[in-house]
């Protein structure tokens, strides 16, 4: 419960703050400035800082890709291919996809530190450093493809959007800094200052778009995304780790990333790329609340294996 109190509750409160502030400040359109800063400055800085500080080793990649990467790609592909049978429009599919594969790294760091101290933090950082580019490429690529529609010009537009997306650039910048030995000491205060507001601003912006007056299709979308993210992917990770030769810290970090709720940055990305921000915000809010129950259960389950 201490981890829930220190990690999940602050995010829930920040989302609630955004929902309450919308009544005072105004509708979502009044938050465009903060949205721009979060998307182009705060979140890329947080991603780059995390990847730059991770201890990347070639031997760490196969377990991460098997337990997390491959299932994530399969889930994303299935959601795209099943869009028509599920009778979802493209913005809604983008929201479900993001809600099914993205993860809240802030919560993950808090849980991993509480579980295994410094070793847990390092293990989570490595796992996140591998998975953040994967989920961002899938999310940005899908939303950009839906926005661009079809044709050769659409393919060029998708490539251009992915190549120039600030979240993707944050991943690439983090890898470059990691290979160069980390963030230079003179730049560390700047990165730290820019990365600090990313989680709270993303959560507040999620709250500004959160709506509880949902339609029937919205409830179905939330149920699909929440089931995949909080139950199916963690179950797959637990099963795969049973057959991998990994220590307890690595095992827990793999399951932890799979079980984390969607990140508030999903809402910002949806809005910037023409997705369904309202549905994305609802999925993020519901998953964050449900994770208070599901995450401890998943971590307890893996401890019994």
PDB file of C-alpha atoms in Angstrom:
ATOM      1  CA  UNK A   1       0.000   0.000   0.000  1.00  0.00           C
ATOM      2  CA  UNK A   2       2.939   2.370   0.555  1.00  0.00           C
ATOM      3  CA  UNK A   3       3.846   2.107  -3.133  1.00  0.00           C
ATOM      4  CA  UNK A   4       0.251   2.786  -4.133  1.00  0.00           C
ATOM      5  CA  UNK A   5       0.184   5.801  -1.852  1.00  0.00           C
ATOM      6  CA  UNK A   6       3.465   7.239  -3.109  1.00  0.00           C
ATOM      7  CA  UNK A   7       3.069   6.457  -6.808  1.00  0.00           C
ATOM      8  CA  UNK A   8      -0.518   5.945  -7.972  1.00  0.00           C
ATOM      9  CA  UNK A   9      -2.352   8.382  -5.707  1.00  0.00           C
ATOM     10  CA  UNK A  10      -0.351  11.482  -6.815  1.00  0.00           C
ATOM     11  CA  UNK A  11      -1.135  10.754 -10.457  1.00  0.00           C
ATOM     12  CA  UNK A  12      -4.828  10.266  -9.656  1.00  0.00           C
ATOM     13  CA  UNK A  13      -4.844  13.549  -7.734  1.00  0.00           C
ATOM     14  CA  UNK A  14      -3.130  15.380 -10.618  1.00  0.00           C
ATOM     15  CA  UNK A  15      -5.763  14.040 -13.031  1.00  0.00           C
ATOM     16  CA  UNK A  16      -8.481  15.186 -10.602  1.00  0.00           C
ATOM     17  CA  UNK A  17      -6.802  18.603 -10.389  1.00  0.00           C
ATOM     18  CA  UNK A  18      -6.962  18.937 -14.161  1.00  0.00           C
ATOM     19  CA  UNK A  19     -10.635  17.958 -14.203  1.00  0.00           C
ATOM     20  CA  UNK A  20     -11.400  20.555 -11.541  1.00  0.00           C
ATOM     21  CA  UNK A  21      -9.245  23.242 -13.136  1.00  0.00           C
ATOM     22  CA  UNK A  22     -11.122  22.902 -16.419  1.00  0.00           C
ATOM     23  CA  UNK A  23     -14.205  24.271 -14.687  1.00  0.00           C
ATOM     24  CA  UNK A  24     -12.246  27.381 -13.678  1.00  0.00           C
ATOM     25  CA  UNK A  25      -9.855  27.963 -16.588  1.00  0.00           C
ATOM     26  CA  UNK A  26     -12.109  26.815 -19.384  1.00  0.00           C
ATOM     27  CA  UNK A  27     -12.367  24.050 -22.013  1.00  0.00           C
ATOM     28  CA  UNK A  28      -9.536  21.972 -23.438  1.00  0.00           C
ATOM     29  CA  UNK A  29      -8.694  24.659 -26.024  1.00  0.00           C
ATOM     30  CA  UNK A  30      -7.551  26.943 -23.199  1.00  0.00           C
ATOM     31  CA  UNK A  31      -4.738  24.493 -22.347  1.00  0.00           C
ATOM     32  CA  UNK A  32      -2.990  24.452 -25.736  1.00  0.00           C
ATOM     33  CA  UNK A  33       0.122  26.251 -24.457  1.00  0.00           C
ATOM     34  CA  UNK A  34       0.738  23.730 -21.687  1.00  0.00           C
ATOM     35  CA  UNK A  35      -0.034  20.915 -24.103  1.00  0.00           C
ATOM     36  CA  UNK A  36       2.606  22.221 -26.545  1.00  0.00           C
ATOM     37  CA  UNK A  37       5.259  22.513 -23.831  1.00  0.00           C
ATOM     38  CA  UNK A  38       4.509  19.022 -22.528  1.00  0.00           C
ATOM     39  CA  UNK A  39       4.632  17.472 -25.988  1.00  0.00           C
ATOM     40  CA  UNK A  40       7.649  19.274 -27.406  1.00  0.00           C
ATOM     41  CA  UNK A  41       9.766  19.959 -24.303  1.00  0.00           C
ATOM     42  CA  UNK A  42       8.909  18.172 -21.054  1.00  0.00           C
ATOM     43  CA  UNK A  43       8.137  14.641 -22.260  1.00  0.00           C
ATOM     44  CA  UNK A  44      11.048  14.368 -24.761  1.00  0.00           C
ATOM     45  CA  UNK A  45      13.421  15.592 -22.043  1.00  0.00           C
ATOM     46  CA  UNK A  46      12.105  12.966 -19.610  1.00  0.00           C
ATOM     47  CA  UNK A  47      12.467  10.183 -22.203  1.00  0.00           C
ATOM     48  CA  UNK A  48      15.962  11.262 -23.227  1.00  0.00           C
ATOM     49  CA  UNK A  49      17.118  11.545 -19.614  1.00  0.00           C
ATOM     50  CA  UNK A  50      15.823   8.078 -18.693  1.00  0.00           C
ATOM     51  CA  UNK A  51      17.389   6.347 -21.688  1.00  0.00           C
ATOM     52  CA  UNK A  52      20.665   8.254 -21.319  1.00  0.00           C
ATOM     53  CA  UNK A  53      21.034   7.075 -17.713  1.00  0.00           C
ATOM     54  CA  UNK A  54      20.146   3.411 -18.384  1.00  0.00           C
ATOM     55  CA  UNK A  55      22.870   0.765 -18.419  1.00  0.00           C
ATOM     56  CA  UNK A  56      22.200  -0.771 -21.819  1.00  0.00           C
ATOM     57  CA  UNK A  57      23.719  -4.224 -22.391  1.00  0.00           C
ATOM     58  CA  UNK A  58      23.179  -6.450 -25.422  1.00  0.00           C
ATOM     59  CA  UNK A  59      22.292  -9.405 -23.191  1.00  0.00           C
ATOM     60  CA  UNK A  60      19.344  -7.503 -21.685  1.00  0.00           C
ATOM     61  CA  UNK A  61      17.519  -7.099 -25.007  1.00  0.00           C
ATOM     62  CA  UNK A  62      16.292 -10.665 -25.804  1.00  0.00           C
ATOM     63  CA  UNK A  63      14.239 -11.155 -22.581  1.00  0.00           C
ATOM     64  CA  UNK A  64      12.688  -7.706 -22.967  1.00  0.00           C
ATOM     65  CA  UNK A  65      11.812  -8.240 -26.615  1.00  0.00           C
ATOM     66  CA  UNK A  66      10.379 -11.718 -25.970  1.00  0.00           C
ATOM     67  CA  UNK A  67       8.328 -10.866 -22.876  1.00  0.00           C
ATOM     68  CA  UNK A  68       7.276  -7.346 -23.855  1.00  0.00           C
ATOM     69  CA  UNK A  69       8.268  -6.288 -27.365  1.00  0.00           C
ATOM     70  CA  UNK A  70       6.755  -9.126 -29.384  1.00  0.00           C
ATOM     71  CA  UNK A  71       3.428  -9.252 -27.448  1.00  0.00           C
ATOM     72  CA  UNK A  72       3.137  -5.470 -27.723  1.00  0.00           C
ATOM     73  CA  UNK A  73       3.591  -5.530 -31.501  1.00  0.00           C
ATOM     74  CA  UNK A  74       1.091  -8.407 -31.838  1.00  0.00           C
ATOM     75  CA  UNK A  75      -1.531  -6.575 -29.744  1.00  0.00           C
ATOM     76  CA  UNK A  76      -1.065  -3.352 -31.734  1.00  0.00           C
ATOM     77  CA  UNK A  77      -1.329  -5.186 -35.059  1.00  0.00           C
ATOM     78  CA  UNK A  78      -4.429  -7.085 -33.922  1.00  0.00           C
ATOM     79  CA  UNK A  79      -6.193  -3.880 -32.877  1.00  0.00           C
ATOM     80  CA  UNK A  80      -5.469  -2.261 -36.239  1.00  0.00           C
ATOM     81  CA  UNK A  81      -6.560  -5.329 -38.228  1.00  0.00           C
ATOM     82  CA  UNK A  82      -9.725  -5.833 -36.164  1.00  0.00           C
ATOM     83  CA  UNK A  83     -10.849  -2.188 -36.372  1.00  0.00           C
ATOM     84  CA  UNK A  84     -13.603  -2.916 -38.893  1.00  0.00           C
ATOM     85  CA  UNK A  85     -15.027  -6.006 -37.113  1.00  0.00           C
ATOM     86  CA  UNK A  86     -15.047  -4.042 -33.842  1.00  0.00           C
ATOM     87  CA  UNK A  87     -16.830  -1.164 -35.646  1.00  0.00           C
ATOM     88  CA  UNK A  88     -14.418   1.454 -34.380  1.00  0.00           C
ATOM     89  CA  UNK A  89     -13.455   4.589 -36.238  1.00  0.00           C
ATOM     90  CA  UNK A  90      -9.768   5.418 -36.678  1.00  0.00           C
ATOM     91  CA  UNK A  91      -9.461   7.929 -33.797  1.00  0.00           C
ATOM     92  CA  UNK A  92     -11.074   5.437 -31.396  1.00  0.00           C
ATOM     93  CA  UNK A  93      -8.754   2.655 -32.569  1.00  0.00           C
ATOM     94  CA  UNK A  94      -5.793   4.940 -31.979  1.00  0.00           C
ATOM     95  CA  UNK A  95      -7.027   5.591 -28.449  1.00  0.00           C
ATOM     96  CA  UNK A  96      -7.490   1.868 -27.709  1.00  0.00           C
ATOM     97  CA  UNK A  97      -4.084   1.073 -29.191  1.00  0.00           C
ATOM     98  CA  UNK A  98      -2.312   3.657 -27.054  1.00  0.00           C
ATOM     99  CA  UNK A  99      -4.255   2.547 -23.993  1.00  0.00           C
ATOM    100  CA  UNK A 100      -3.239  -1.057 -24.653  1.00  0.00           C
ATOM    101  CA  UNK A 101       0.526  -0.605 -25.116  1.00  0.00           C
ATOM    102  CA  UNK A 102       1.775   2.632 -23.522  1.00  0.00           C
ATOM    103  CA  UNK A 103       2.911   2.592 -19.897  1.00  0.00           C
ATOM    104  CA  UNK A 104       3.360   5.144 -17.121  1.00  0.00           C
ATOM    105  CA  UNK A 105       7.114   5.155 -16.436  1.00  0.00           C
ATOM    106  CA  UNK A 106       6.671   7.371 -13.373  1.00  0.00           C
ATOM    107  CA  UNK A 107       4.629   4.689 -11.633  1.00  0.00           C
ATOM    108  CA  UNK A 108       7.080   2.061 -12.790  1.00  0.00           C
ATOM    109  CA  UNK A 109      10.046   3.820 -11.253  1.00  0.00           C
ATOM    110  CA  UNK A 110       8.210   4.153  -7.948  1.00  0.00           C
ATOM    111  CA  UNK A 111       7.198   0.479  -7.879  1.00  0.00           C
ATOM    112  CA  UNK A 112      10.600  -0.848  -8.983  1.00  0.00           C
ATOM    113  CA  UNK A 113      12.411   1.231  -6.382  1.00  0.00           C
ATOM    114  CA  UNK A 114      10.050   0.068  -3.625  1.00  0.00           C
ATOM    115  CA  UNK A 115      10.478  -3.572  -4.667  1.00  0.00           C
ATOM    116  CA  UNK A 116      14.232  -3.794  -5.209  1.00  0.00           C
ATOM    117  CA  UNK A 117      15.823  -0.452  -4.331  1.00  0.00           C
ATOM    118  CA  UNK A 118      18.613   0.822  -6.610  1.00  0.00           C
ATOM    119  CA  UNK A 119      18.794  -2.504  -8.465  1.00  0.00           C
ATOM    120  CA  UNK A 120      15.084  -2.261  -9.255  1.00  0.00           C
ATOM    121  CA  UNK A 121      15.417   1.301 -10.511  1.00  0.00           C
ATOM    122  CA  UNK A 122      18.310   0.333 -12.788  1.00  0.00           C
ATOM    123  CA  UNK A 123      16.462  -2.734 -14.079  1.00  0.00           C
ATOM    124  CA  UNK A 124      13.336  -0.747 -14.823  1.00  0.00           C
ATOM    125  CA  UNK A 125      15.352   1.976 -16.570  1.00  0.00           C
ATOM    126  CA  UNK A 126      16.889  -0.576 -18.932  1.00  0.00           C
ATOM    127  CA  UNK A 127      13.523  -2.203 -19.647  1.00  0.00           C
ATOM    128  CA  UNK A 128      11.864   1.156 -20.259  1.00  0.00           C
ATOM    129  CA  UNK A 129      14.767   2.292 -22.454  1.00  0.00           C
ATOM    130  CA  UNK A 130      14.047  -0.628 -24.795  1.00  0.00           C
ATOM    131  CA  UNK A 131      10.256  -0.404 -24.726  1.00  0.00           C
ATOM    132  CA  UNK A 132       9.743   3.375 -24.899  1.00  0.00           C
ATOM    133  CA  UNK A 133      10.955   3.598 -28.524  1.00  0.00           C
ATOM    134  CA  UNK A 134       8.836   0.555 -29.435  1.00  0.00           C
ATOM    135  CA  UNK A 135       5.545   1.900 -28.046  1.00  0.00           C
ATOM    136  CA  UNK A 136       6.210   5.411 -29.338  1.00  0.00           C
ATOM    137  CA  UNK A 137       6.976   4.162 -32.854  1.00  0.00           C
ATOM    138  CA  UNK A 138       3.781   2.067 -32.869  1.00  0.00           C
ATOM    139  CA  UNK A 139       1.647   4.880 -31.430  1.00  0.00           C
ATOM    140  CA  UNK A 140       3.013   7.681 -33.600  1.00  0.00           C
ATOM    141  CA  UNK A 141       3.048   5.528 -36.725  1.00  0.00           C
ATOM    142  CA  UNK A 142      -0.555   4.391 -36.301  1.00  0.00           C
ATOM    143  CA  UNK A 143      -1.951   7.830 -35.479  1.00  0.00           C
ATOM    144  CA  UNK A 144       0.032   9.449 -38.284  1.00  0.00           C
ATOM    145  CA  UNK A 145      -1.175   6.809 -40.757  1.00  0.00           C
ATOM    146  CA  UNK A 146      -4.788   7.409 -39.779  1.00  0.00           C
ATOM    147  CA  UNK A 147      -4.286  11.142 -40.089  1.00  0.00           C
ATOM    148  CA  UNK A 148      -2.625  10.886 -43.492  1.00  0.00           C
ATOM    149  CA  UNK A 149      -5.140   8.377 -44.916  1.00  0.00           C
ATOM    150  CA  UNK A 150      -3.684   6.477 -47.910  1.00  0.00           C
ATOM    151  CA  UNK A 151      -1.488   6.714 -50.992  1.00  0.00           C
ATOM    152  CA  UNK A 152       2.198   7.368 -51.640  1.00  0.00           C
ATOM    153  CA  UNK A 153       1.943  10.877 -50.233  1.00  0.00           C
ATOM    154  CA  UNK A 154       0.446   9.396 -47.067  1.00  0.00           C
ATOM    155  CA  UNK A 155       3.403   7.036 -46.671  1.00  0.00           C
ATOM    156  CA  UNK A 156       5.784   9.965 -46.974  1.00  0.00           C
ATOM    157  CA  UNK A 157       3.710  11.884 -44.440  1.00  0.00           C
ATOM    158  CA  UNK A 158       3.879   9.000 -41.955  1.00  0.00           C
ATOM    159  CA  UNK A 159       7.650   8.657 -42.378  1.00  0.00           C
ATOM    160  CA  UNK A 160       8.046  12.403 -41.967  1.00  0.00           C
ATOM    161  CA  UNK A 161       5.856  12.457 -38.857  1.00  0.00           C
ATOM    162  CA  UNK A 162       7.643   9.524 -37.220  1.00  0.00           C
ATOM    163  CA  UNK A 163      11.101  10.890 -38.069  1.00  0.00           C
ATOM    164  CA  UNK A 164      10.286  14.344 -36.746  1.00  0.00           C
ATOM    165  CA  UNK A 165       8.108  13.380 -33.789  1.00  0.00           C
ATOM    166  CA  UNK A 166       9.479  14.853 -30.534  1.00  0.00           C
ATOM    167  CA  UNK A 167       8.898  11.624 -28.592  1.00  0.00           C
ATOM    168  CA  UNK A 168      10.819   9.599 -31.186  1.00  0.00           C
ATOM    169  CA  UNK A 169      13.556  12.249 -31.246  1.00  0.00           C
ATOM    170  CA  UNK A 170      13.686  12.051 -27.447  1.00  0.00           C
ATOM    171  CA  UNK A 171      14.309   8.288 -27.733  1.00  0.00           C
ATOM    172  CA  UNK A 172      17.022   8.741 -30.355  1.00  0.00           C
ATOM    173  CA  UNK A 173      18.607  11.570 -28.386  1.00  0.00           C
ATOM    174  CA  UNK A 174      18.626   9.416 -25.258  1.00  0.00           C
ATOM    175  CA  UNK A 175      20.341   6.560 -27.105  1.00  0.00           C
ATOM    176  CA  UNK A 176      22.940   8.955 -28.529  1.00  0.00           C
ATOM    177  CA  UNK A 177      23.625  10.418 -25.076  1.00  0.00           C
ATOM    178  CA  UNK A 178      23.820   6.925 -23.600  1.00  0.00           C
ATOM    179  CA  UNK A 179      26.420   5.874 -26.159  1.00  0.00           C
ATOM    180  CA  UNK A 180      28.334   9.089 -25.475  1.00  0.00           C
ATOM    181  CA  UNK A 181      28.510   8.324 -21.758  1.00  0.00           C
ATOM    182  CA  UNK A 182      25.364  10.048 -20.468  1.00  0.00           C
ATOM    183  CA  UNK A 183      24.067  13.600 -20.232  1.00  0.00           C
ATOM    184  CA  UNK A 184      26.973  16.075 -19.942  1.00  0.00           C
ATOM    185  CA  UNK A 185      27.309  17.469 -16.439  1.00  0.00           C
ATOM    186  CA  UNK A 186      26.674  21.024 -17.619  1.00  0.00           C
ATOM    187  CA  UNK A 187      23.418  19.968 -19.298  1.00  0.00           C
ATOM    188  CA  UNK A 188      22.100  17.790 -16.462  1.00  0.00           C
ATOM    189  CA  UNK A 189      20.358  20.652 -14.589  1.00  0.00           C
ATOM    190  CA  UNK A 190      18.608  21.722 -17.806  1.00  0.00           C
ATOM    191  CA  UNK A 191      17.420  18.184 -18.594  1.00  0.00           C
ATOM    192  CA  UNK A 192      16.302  17.695 -15.014  1.00  0.00           C
ATOM    193  CA  UNK A 193      14.372  20.971 -15.026  1.00  0.00           C
ATOM    194  CA  UNK A 194      12.618  20.185 -18.305  1.00  0.00           C
ATOM    195  CA  UNK A 195      11.887  16.543 -17.451  1.00  0.00           C
ATOM    196  CA  UNK A 196      10.464  17.296 -14.009  1.00  0.00           C
ATOM    197  CA  UNK A 197       7.048  18.682 -15.087  1.00  0.00           C
ATOM    198  CA  UNK A 198       6.376  15.955 -17.692  1.00  0.00           C
ATOM    199  CA  UNK A 199       4.353  13.561 -15.526  1.00  0.00           C
ATOM    200  CA  UNK A 200       2.344  16.111 -13.579  1.00  0.00           C
ATOM    201  CA  UNK A 201       1.576  18.240 -16.660  1.00  0.00           C
ATOM    202  CA  UNK A 202       0.574  15.162 -18.657  1.00  0.00           C
ATOM    203  CA  UNK A 203      -1.701  14.029 -15.828  1.00  0.00           C
ATOM    204  CA  UNK A 204      -3.284  17.484 -15.462  1.00  0.00           C
ATOM    205  CA  UNK A 205      -3.916  17.681 -19.213  1.00  0.00           C
ATOM    206  CA  UNK A 206      -5.476  14.221 -19.070  1.00  0.00           C
ATOM    207  CA  UNK A 207      -7.804  15.506 -16.369  1.00  0.00           C
ATOM    208  CA  UNK A 208      -8.860  18.506 -18.462  1.00  0.00           C
ATOM    209  CA  UNK A 209     -10.168  16.148 -21.162  1.00  0.00           C
ATOM    210  CA  UNK A 210     -11.618  13.534 -18.826  1.00  0.00           C
ATOM    211  CA  UNK A 211     -15.347  12.932 -19.219  1.00  0.00           C
ATOM    212  CA  UNK A 212     -17.509  10.437 -17.375  1.00  0.00           C
ATOM    213  CA  UNK A 213     -20.539  10.879 -19.613  1.00  0.00           C
ATOM    214  CA  UNK A 214     -19.467   8.059 -21.906  1.00  0.00           C
ATOM    215  CA  UNK A 215     -21.332   6.418 -24.759  1.00  0.00           C
ATOM    216  CA  UNK A 216     -21.745   2.664 -25.138  1.00  0.00           C
ATOM    217  CA  UNK A 217     -18.877   2.343 -27.670  1.00  0.00           C
ATOM    218  CA  UNK A 218     -16.631   4.289 -25.284  1.00  0.00           C
ATOM    219  CA  UNK A 219     -17.259   1.774 -22.504  1.00  0.00           C
ATOM    220  CA  UNK A 220     -16.408  -1.083 -24.859  1.00  0.00           C
ATOM    221  CA  UNK A 221     -13.188   0.668 -25.925  1.00  0.00           C
ATOM    222  CA  UNK A 222     -12.176   1.311 -22.321  1.00  0.00           C
ATOM    223  CA  UNK A 223     -12.904  -2.313 -21.403  1.00  0.00           C
ATOM    224  CA  UNK A 224     -10.820  -3.655 -24.322  1.00  0.00           C
ATOM    225  CA  UNK A 225      -7.835  -1.391 -23.625  1.00  0.00           C
ATOM    226  CA  UNK A 226      -7.927  -1.990 -19.871  1.00  0.00           C
ATOM    227  CA  UNK A 227      -8.243  -5.768 -20.234  1.00  0.00           C
ATOM    228  CA  UNK A 228      -5.324  -5.943 -22.669  1.00  0.00           C
ATOM    229  CA  UNK A 229      -3.083  -3.588 -20.719  1.00  0.00           C
ATOM    230  CA  UNK A 230      -3.793  -4.584 -17.129  1.00  0.00           C
ATOM    231  CA  UNK A 231      -4.516  -8.317 -17.521  1.00  0.00           C
ATOM    232  CA  UNK A 232      -3.555  -9.884 -20.858  1.00  0.00           C
ATOM    233  CA  UNK A 233      -0.087  -8.389 -21.404  1.00  0.00           C
ATOM    234  CA  UNK A 234       0.964  -8.977 -17.759  1.00  0.00           C
ATOM    235  CA  UNK A 235      -0.238 -12.593 -17.998  1.00  0.00           C
ATOM    236  CA  UNK A 236       1.825 -13.097 -21.154  1.00  0.00           C
ATOM    237  CA  UNK A 237       4.868 -11.551 -19.487  1.00  0.00           C
ATOM    238  CA  UNK A 238       4.505 -13.834 -16.467  1.00  0.00           C
ATOM    239  CA  UNK A 239       4.217 -16.931 -18.666  1.00  0.00           C
ATOM    240  CA  UNK A 240       7.237 -15.943 -20.799  1.00  0.00           C
ATOM    241  CA  UNK A 241       9.445 -15.137 -17.796  1.00  0.00           C
ATOM    242  CA  UNK A 242       8.797 -18.639 -16.442  1.00  0.00           C
ATOM    243  CA  UNK A 243      10.800 -19.954 -19.404  1.00  0.00           C
ATOM    244  CA  UNK A 244      13.585 -17.345 -19.318  1.00  0.00           C
ATOM    245  CA  UNK A 245      16.804 -17.586 -17.361  1.00  0.00           C
ATOM    246  CA  UNK A 246      16.509 -14.210 -15.602  1.00  0.00           C
ATOM    247  CA  UNK A 247      16.955 -13.117 -12.015  1.00  0.00           C
ATOM    248  CA  UNK A 248      14.168 -11.862  -9.761  1.00  0.00           C
ATOM    249  CA  UNK A 249      14.837  -8.170 -10.415  1.00  0.00           C
ATOM    250  CA  UNK A 250      14.675  -8.542 -14.202  1.00  0.00           C
ATOM    251  CA  UNK A 251      11.595 -10.766 -13.943  1.00  0.00           C
ATOM    252  CA  UNK A 252       9.741  -8.260 -11.777  1.00  0.00           C
ATOM    253  CA  UNK A 253      10.685  -5.337 -14.039  1.00  0.00           C
ATOM    254  CA  UNK A 254       9.405  -7.184 -17.118  1.00  0.00           C
ATOM    255  CA  UNK A 255       6.058  -7.914 -15.457  1.00  0.00           C
ATOM    256  CA  UNK A 256       5.915  -4.412 -13.993  1.00  0.00           C
ATOM    257  CA  UNK A 257       6.225  -2.667 -17.359  1.00  0.00           C
ATOM    258  CA  UNK A 258       3.557  -4.927 -18.849  1.00  0.00           C
ATOM    259  CA  UNK A 259       1.145  -4.208 -15.975  1.00  0.00           C
ATOM    260  CA  UNK A 260       1.500  -0.422 -15.795  1.00  0.00           C
ATOM    261  CA  UNK A 261      -1.498   1.720 -16.811  1.00  0.00           C
ATOM    262  CA  UNK A 262      -1.370   3.967 -19.860  1.00  0.00           C
ATOM    263  CA  UNK A 263       0.738   7.105 -19.550  1.00  0.00           C
ATOM    264  CA  UNK A 264      -0.831  10.589 -19.481  1.00  0.00           C
ATOM    265  CA  UNK A 265       1.372  11.474 -22.476  1.00  0.00           C
ATOM    266  CA  UNK A 266      -0.968   9.300 -24.573  1.00  0.00           C
ATOM    267  CA  UNK A 267      -3.599  12.052 -24.385  1.00  0.00           C
ATOM    268  CA  UNK A 268      -1.173  14.743 -25.525  1.00  0.00           C
ATOM    269  CA  UNK A 269      -0.021  12.606 -28.462  1.00  0.00           C
ATOM    270  CA  UNK A 270      -3.622  11.836 -29.471  1.00  0.00           C
ATOM    271  CA  UNK A 271      -4.552  15.514 -29.547  1.00  0.00           C
ATOM    272  CA  UNK A 272      -1.449  16.549 -31.476  1.00  0.00           C
ATOM    273  CA  UNK A 273      -2.011  13.874 -34.145  1.00  0.00           C
ATOM    274  CA  UNK A 274      -5.757  14.225 -34.569  1.00  0.00           C
ATOM    275  CA  UNK A 275      -6.775  11.261 -32.427  1.00  0.00           C
ATOM    276  CA  UNK A 276      -9.624  10.922 -29.945  1.00  0.00           C
ATOM    277  CA  UNK A 277      -8.224  12.831 -26.974  1.00  0.00           C
ATOM    278  CA  UNK A 278     -11.430  12.538 -24.969  1.00  0.00           C
ATOM    279  CA  UNK A 279     -11.497   8.734 -25.179  1.00  0.00           C
ATOM    280  CA  UNK A 280      -7.743   8.494 -24.604  1.00  0.00           C
ATOM    281  CA  UNK A 281      -8.051  10.584 -21.443  1.00  0.00           C
ATOM    282  CA  UNK A 282     -10.896   8.397 -20.185  1.00  0.00           C
ATOM    283  CA  UNK A 283      -8.906   5.206 -20.811  1.00  0.00           C
ATOM    284  CA  UNK A 284      -5.901   6.651 -18.980  1.00  0.00           C
ATOM    285  CA  UNK A 285      -7.979   7.774 -16.001  1.00  0.00           C
ATOM    286  CA  UNK A 286      -9.853   4.476 -15.641  1.00  0.00           C
ATOM    287  CA  UNK A 287      -6.677   2.401 -15.982  1.00  0.00           C
ATOM    288  CA  UNK A 288      -4.843   4.480 -13.383  1.00  0.00           C
ATOM    289  CA  UNK A 289      -7.653   3.840 -10.899  1.00  0.00           C
ATOM    290  CA  UNK A 290      -7.889   0.128 -11.723  1.00  0.00           C
ATOM    291  CA  UNK A 291      -4.115  -0.297 -11.423  1.00  0.00           C
ATOM    292  CA  UNK A 292      -4.391   0.331  -7.683  1.00  0.00           C
ATOM    293  CA  UNK A 293      -5.852  -3.188  -7.564  1.00  0.00           C
ATOM    294  CA  UNK A 294      -4.418  -4.962 -10.601  1.00  0.00           C
ATOM    295  CA  UNK A 295      -0.717  -4.091 -10.248  1.00  0.00           C
ATOM    296  CA  UNK A 296      -0.231  -5.425  -6.707  1.00  0.00           C
ATOM    297  CA  UNK A 297      -2.125  -8.570  -7.768  1.00  0.00           C
ATOM    298  CA  UNK A 298       0.146  -9.149 -10.772  1.00  0.00           C
ATOM    299  CA  UNK A 299       3.291  -8.566  -8.731  1.00  0.00           C
ATOM    300  CA  UNK A 300       2.011 -10.951  -6.060  1.00  0.00           C
ATOM    301  CA  UNK A 301       1.203 -13.548  -8.718  1.00  0.00           C
ATOM    302  CA  UNK A 302       4.667 -13.426 -10.266  1.00  0.00           C
ATOM    303  CA  UNK A 303       6.211 -13.752  -6.814  1.00  0.00           C
ATOM    304  CA  UNK A 304       4.420 -17.094  -6.406  1.00  0.00           C
ATOM    305  CA  UNK A 305       5.803 -18.551  -9.632  1.00  0.00           C
TER     306      UNK A 305
END
